[in-house]
PDB file of C-alpha atoms in Angstrom:
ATOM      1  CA  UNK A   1     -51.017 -13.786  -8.640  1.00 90.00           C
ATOM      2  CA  UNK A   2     -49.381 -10.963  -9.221  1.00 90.00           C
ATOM      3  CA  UNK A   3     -50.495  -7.081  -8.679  1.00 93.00           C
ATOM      4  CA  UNK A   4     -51.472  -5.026 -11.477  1.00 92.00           C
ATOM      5  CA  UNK A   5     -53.561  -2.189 -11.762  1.00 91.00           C
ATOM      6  CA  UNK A   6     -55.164  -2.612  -8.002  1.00 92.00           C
ATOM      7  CA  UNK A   7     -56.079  -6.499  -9.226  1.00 95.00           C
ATOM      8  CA  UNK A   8     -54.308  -9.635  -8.377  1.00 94.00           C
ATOM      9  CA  UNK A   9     -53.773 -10.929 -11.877  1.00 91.00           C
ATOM     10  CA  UNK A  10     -53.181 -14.776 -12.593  1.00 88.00           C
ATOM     11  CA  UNK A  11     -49.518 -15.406 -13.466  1.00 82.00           C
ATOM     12  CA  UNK A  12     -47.833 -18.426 -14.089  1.00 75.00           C
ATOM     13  CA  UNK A  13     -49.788 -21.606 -12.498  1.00 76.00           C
ATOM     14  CA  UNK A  14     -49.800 -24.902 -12.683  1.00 73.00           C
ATOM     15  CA  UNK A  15     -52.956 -27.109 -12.335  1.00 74.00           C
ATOM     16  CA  UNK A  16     -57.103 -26.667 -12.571  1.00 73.00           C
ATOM     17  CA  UNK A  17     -58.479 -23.614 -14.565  1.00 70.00           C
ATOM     18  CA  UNK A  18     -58.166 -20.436 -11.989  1.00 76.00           C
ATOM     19  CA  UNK A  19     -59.937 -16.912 -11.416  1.00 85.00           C
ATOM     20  CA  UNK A  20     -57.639 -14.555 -13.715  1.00 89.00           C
ATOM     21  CA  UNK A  21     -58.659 -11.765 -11.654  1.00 92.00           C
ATOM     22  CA  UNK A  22     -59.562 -11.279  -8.176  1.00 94.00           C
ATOM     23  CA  UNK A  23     -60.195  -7.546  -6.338  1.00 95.00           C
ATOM     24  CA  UNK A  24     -58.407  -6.378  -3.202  1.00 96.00           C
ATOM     25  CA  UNK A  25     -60.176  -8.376   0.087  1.00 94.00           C
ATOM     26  CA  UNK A  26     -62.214 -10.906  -1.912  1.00 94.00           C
ATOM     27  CA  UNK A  27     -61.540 -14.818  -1.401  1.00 94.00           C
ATOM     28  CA  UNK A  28     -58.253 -16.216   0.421  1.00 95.00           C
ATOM     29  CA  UNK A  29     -56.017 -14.469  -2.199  1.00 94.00           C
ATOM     30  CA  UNK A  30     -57.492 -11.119  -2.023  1.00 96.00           C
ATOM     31  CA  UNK A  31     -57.855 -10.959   1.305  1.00 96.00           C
ATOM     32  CA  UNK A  32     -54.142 -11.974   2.149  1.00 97.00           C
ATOM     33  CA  UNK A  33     -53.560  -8.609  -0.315  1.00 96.00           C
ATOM     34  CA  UNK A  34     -55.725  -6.858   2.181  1.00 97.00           C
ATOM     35  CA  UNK A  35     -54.423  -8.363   5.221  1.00 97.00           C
ATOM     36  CA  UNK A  36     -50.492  -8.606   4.146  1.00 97.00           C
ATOM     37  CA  UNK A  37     -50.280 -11.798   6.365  1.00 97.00           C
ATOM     38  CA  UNK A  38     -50.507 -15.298   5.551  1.00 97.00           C
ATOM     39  CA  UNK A  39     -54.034 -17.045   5.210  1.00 96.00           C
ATOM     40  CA  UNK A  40     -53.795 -20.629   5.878  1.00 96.00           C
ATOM     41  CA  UNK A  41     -57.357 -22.163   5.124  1.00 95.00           C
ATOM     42  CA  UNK A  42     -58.148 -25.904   6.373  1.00 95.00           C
ATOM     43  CA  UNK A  43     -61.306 -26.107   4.777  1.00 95.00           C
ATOM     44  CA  UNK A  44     -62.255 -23.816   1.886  1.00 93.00           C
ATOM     45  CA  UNK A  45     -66.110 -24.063   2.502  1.00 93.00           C
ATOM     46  CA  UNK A  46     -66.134 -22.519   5.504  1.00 95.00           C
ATOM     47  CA  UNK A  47     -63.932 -19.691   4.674  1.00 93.00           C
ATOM     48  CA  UNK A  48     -66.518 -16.316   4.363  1.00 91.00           C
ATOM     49  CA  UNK A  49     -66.351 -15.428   0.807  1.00 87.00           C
ATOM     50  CA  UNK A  50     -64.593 -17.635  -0.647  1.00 88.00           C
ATOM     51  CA  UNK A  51     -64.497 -17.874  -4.733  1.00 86.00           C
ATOM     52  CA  UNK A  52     -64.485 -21.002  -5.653  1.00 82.00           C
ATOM     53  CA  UNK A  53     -62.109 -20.802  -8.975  1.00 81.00           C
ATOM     54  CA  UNK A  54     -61.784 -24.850  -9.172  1.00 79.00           C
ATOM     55  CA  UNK A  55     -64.487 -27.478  -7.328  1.00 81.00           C
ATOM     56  CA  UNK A  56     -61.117 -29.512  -6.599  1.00 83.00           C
ATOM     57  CA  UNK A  57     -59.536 -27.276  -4.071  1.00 87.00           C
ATOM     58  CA  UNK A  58     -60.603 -27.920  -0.711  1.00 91.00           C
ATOM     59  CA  UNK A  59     -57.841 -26.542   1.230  1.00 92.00           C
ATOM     60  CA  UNK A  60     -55.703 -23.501   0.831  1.00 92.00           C
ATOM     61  CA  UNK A  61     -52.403 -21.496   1.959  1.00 93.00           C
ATOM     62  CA  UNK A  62     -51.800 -18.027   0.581  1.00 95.00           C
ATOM     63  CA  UNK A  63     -48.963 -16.226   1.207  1.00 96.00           C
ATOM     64  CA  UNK A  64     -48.287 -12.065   0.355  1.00 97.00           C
ATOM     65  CA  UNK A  65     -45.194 -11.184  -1.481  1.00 94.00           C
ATOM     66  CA  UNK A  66     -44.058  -8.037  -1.101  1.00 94.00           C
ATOM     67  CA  UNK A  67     -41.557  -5.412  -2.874  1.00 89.00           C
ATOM     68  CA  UNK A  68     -40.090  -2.222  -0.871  1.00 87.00           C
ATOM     69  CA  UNK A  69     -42.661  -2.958   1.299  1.00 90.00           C
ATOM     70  CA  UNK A  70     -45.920  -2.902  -0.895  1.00 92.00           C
ATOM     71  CA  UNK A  71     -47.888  -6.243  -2.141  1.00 94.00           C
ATOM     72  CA  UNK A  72     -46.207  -7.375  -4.878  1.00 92.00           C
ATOM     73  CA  UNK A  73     -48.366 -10.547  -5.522  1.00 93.00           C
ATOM     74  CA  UNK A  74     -49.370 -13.771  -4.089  1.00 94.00           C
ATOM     75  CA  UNK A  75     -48.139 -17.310  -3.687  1.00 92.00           C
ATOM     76  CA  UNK A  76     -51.744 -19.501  -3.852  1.00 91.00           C
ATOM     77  CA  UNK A  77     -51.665 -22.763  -3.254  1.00 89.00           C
ATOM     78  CA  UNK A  78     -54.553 -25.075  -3.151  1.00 88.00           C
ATOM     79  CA  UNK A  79     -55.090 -28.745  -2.162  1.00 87.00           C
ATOM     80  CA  UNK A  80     -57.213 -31.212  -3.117  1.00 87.00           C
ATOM     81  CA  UNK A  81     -57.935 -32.188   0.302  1.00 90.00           C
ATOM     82  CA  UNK A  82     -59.423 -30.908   3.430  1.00 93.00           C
ATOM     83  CA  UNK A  83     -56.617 -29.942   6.432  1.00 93.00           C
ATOM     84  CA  UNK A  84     -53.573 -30.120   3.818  1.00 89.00           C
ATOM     85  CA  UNK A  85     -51.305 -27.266   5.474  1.00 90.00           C
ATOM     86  CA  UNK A  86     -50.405 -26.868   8.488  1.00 91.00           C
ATOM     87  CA  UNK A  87     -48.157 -24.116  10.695  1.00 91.00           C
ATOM     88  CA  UNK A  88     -45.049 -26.078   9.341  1.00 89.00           C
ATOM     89  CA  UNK A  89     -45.748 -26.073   5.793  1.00 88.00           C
ATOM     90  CA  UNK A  90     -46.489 -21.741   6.719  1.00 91.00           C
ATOM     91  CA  UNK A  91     -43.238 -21.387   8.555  1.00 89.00           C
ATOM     92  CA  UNK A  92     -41.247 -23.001   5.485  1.00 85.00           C
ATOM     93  CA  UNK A  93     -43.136 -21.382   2.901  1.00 88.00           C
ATOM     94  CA  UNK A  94     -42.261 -17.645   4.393  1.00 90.00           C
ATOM     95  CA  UNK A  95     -38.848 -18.456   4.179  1.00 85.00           C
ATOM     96  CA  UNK A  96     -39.771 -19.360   0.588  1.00 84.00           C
ATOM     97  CA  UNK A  97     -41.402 -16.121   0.274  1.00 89.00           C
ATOM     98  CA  UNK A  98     -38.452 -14.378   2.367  1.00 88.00           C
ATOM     99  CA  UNK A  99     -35.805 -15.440  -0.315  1.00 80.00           C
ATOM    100  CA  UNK A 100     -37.944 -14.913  -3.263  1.00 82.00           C
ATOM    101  CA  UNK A 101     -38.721 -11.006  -1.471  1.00 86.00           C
ATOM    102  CA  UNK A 102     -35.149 -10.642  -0.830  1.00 81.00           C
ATOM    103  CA  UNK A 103     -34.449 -11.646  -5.046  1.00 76.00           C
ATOM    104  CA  UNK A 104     -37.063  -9.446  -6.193  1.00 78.00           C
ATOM    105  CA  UNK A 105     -36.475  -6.192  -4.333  1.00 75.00           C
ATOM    106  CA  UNK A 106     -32.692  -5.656  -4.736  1.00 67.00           C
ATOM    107  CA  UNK A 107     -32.020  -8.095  -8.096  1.00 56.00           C
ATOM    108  CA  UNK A 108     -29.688  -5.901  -9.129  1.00 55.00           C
ATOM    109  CA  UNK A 109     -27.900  -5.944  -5.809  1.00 53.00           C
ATOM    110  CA  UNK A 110     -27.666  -9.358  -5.341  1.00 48.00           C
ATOM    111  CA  UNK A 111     -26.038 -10.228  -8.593  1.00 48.00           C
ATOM    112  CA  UNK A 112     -23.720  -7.622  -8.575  1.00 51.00           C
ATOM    113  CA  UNK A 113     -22.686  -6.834  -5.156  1.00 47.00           C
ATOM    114  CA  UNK A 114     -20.590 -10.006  -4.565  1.00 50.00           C
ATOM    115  CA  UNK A 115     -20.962 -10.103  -0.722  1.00 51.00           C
ATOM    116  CA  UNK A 116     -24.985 -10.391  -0.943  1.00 47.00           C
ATOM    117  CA  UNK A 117     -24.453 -12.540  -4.097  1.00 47.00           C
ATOM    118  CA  UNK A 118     -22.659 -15.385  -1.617  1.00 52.00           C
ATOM    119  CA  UNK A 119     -24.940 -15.092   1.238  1.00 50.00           C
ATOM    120  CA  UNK A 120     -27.580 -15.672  -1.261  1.00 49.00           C
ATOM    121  CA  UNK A 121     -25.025 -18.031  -2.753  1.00 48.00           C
ATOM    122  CA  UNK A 122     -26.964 -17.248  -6.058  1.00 46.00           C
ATOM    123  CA  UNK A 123     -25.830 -16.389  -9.791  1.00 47.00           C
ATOM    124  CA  UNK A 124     -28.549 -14.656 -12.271  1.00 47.00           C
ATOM    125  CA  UNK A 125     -27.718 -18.164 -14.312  1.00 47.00           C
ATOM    126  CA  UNK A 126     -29.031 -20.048 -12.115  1.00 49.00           C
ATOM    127  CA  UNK A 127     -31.552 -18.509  -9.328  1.00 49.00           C
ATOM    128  CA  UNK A 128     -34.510 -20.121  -9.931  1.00 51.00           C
ATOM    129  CA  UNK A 129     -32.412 -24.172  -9.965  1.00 52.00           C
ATOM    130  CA  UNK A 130     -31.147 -22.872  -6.630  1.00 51.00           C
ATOM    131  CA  UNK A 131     -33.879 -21.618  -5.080  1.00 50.00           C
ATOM    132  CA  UNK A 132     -35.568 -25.156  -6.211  1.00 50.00           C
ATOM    133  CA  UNK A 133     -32.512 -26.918  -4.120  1.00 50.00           C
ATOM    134  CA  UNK A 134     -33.686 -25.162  -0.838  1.00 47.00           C
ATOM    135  CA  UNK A 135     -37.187 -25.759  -1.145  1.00 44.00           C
ATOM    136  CA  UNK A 136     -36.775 -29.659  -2.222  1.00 43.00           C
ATOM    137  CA  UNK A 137     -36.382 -30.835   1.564  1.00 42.00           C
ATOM    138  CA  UNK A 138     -39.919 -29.770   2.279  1.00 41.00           C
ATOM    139  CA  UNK A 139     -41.564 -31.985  -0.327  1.00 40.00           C
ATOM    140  CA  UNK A 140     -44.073 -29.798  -2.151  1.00 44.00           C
ATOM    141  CA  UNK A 141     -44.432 -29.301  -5.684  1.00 49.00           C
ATOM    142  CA  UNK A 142     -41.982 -26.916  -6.887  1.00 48.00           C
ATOM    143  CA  UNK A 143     -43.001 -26.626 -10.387  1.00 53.00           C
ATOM    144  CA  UNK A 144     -45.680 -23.409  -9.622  1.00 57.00           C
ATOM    145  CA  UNK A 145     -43.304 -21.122  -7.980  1.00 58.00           C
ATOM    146  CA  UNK A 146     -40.661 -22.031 -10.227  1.00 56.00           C
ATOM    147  CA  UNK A 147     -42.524 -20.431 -13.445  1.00 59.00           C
ATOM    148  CA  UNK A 148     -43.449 -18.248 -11.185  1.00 59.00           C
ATOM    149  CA  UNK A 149     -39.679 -17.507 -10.563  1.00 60.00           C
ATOM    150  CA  UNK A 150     -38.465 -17.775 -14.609  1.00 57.00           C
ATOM    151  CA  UNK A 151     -41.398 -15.146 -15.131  1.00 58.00           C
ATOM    152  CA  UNK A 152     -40.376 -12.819 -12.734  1.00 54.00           C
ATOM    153  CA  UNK A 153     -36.622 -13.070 -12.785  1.00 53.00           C
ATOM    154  CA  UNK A 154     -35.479 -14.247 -15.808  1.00 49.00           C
TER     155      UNK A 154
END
């Protein structure tokens, strides 16, 4: 989701039909806006007001994004099963988030400035393929937060 006219608006997703809107502090998603910390949710039934945007999802990690230091969007992702994430799948996926922050914020910068462009060790060609390679040891499903990525930065 990303943030657009003080909404979270759906971007690119993969899987079951989702909200395509959801208001500052409502559900997992709008309340990680709120909060600007990382919800990790074993169970979605007991989480207080949560919206229920597909019957599949029973457990749920969201994650704020953020761009010279206001929410940019959110990284949902939702799991089919009950206890699915855990604090290492959260520590991995804010290094996710910490790359993708770093990308966004200073693009420019990055492919330009050829000292930031190796520590990155990333070329506009080919960010989002690269990103993919650092996230492929941890064994989730890439394919979401890569169109995320092409919309975003390409």
């Amino acid at each position: 989701y990303l943030v657009k006219n003080n909404e979270l608006i759906l971007g690119p997703f993969q899987g079951p039909v989702a909200c395509f809107r959801i208001k500052k502090g409502e559900g997992v998603c709008g309340s990680t806006w709120e909060k600007r910390e990382t919800i990790l949710v074993p169970d979605v039934e007991k989480f207080p007001g949560h919206i229920a945007c597909s019957s599949e999802s029973k457990s749920e990690i969201v994650l704020p994004i953020f761009k010279n230091n206001k929410t940019f969007g959110v990284l949902d992702i939702d799991s089919a099963e009950i206890n699915t994430f855990d604090q290492t799948d959260k520590k991995y996926l804010e290094k996710i988030i910490k790359i993708i922050e770093n990308i966004i914020s200073r693009p420019n910068d990055i492919f330009q400035d050829s000292e930031l462009s190796n520590k990155f060790d990333v070329k506009k060609e080919n960010i989002v393929p690269d990103i993919a390679k650092r996230i492929n040891p941890i064994n989730i499903s890439f394919i979401p937060i890569y169109n995320f990525l092409s919309k975003i930065l390409l």
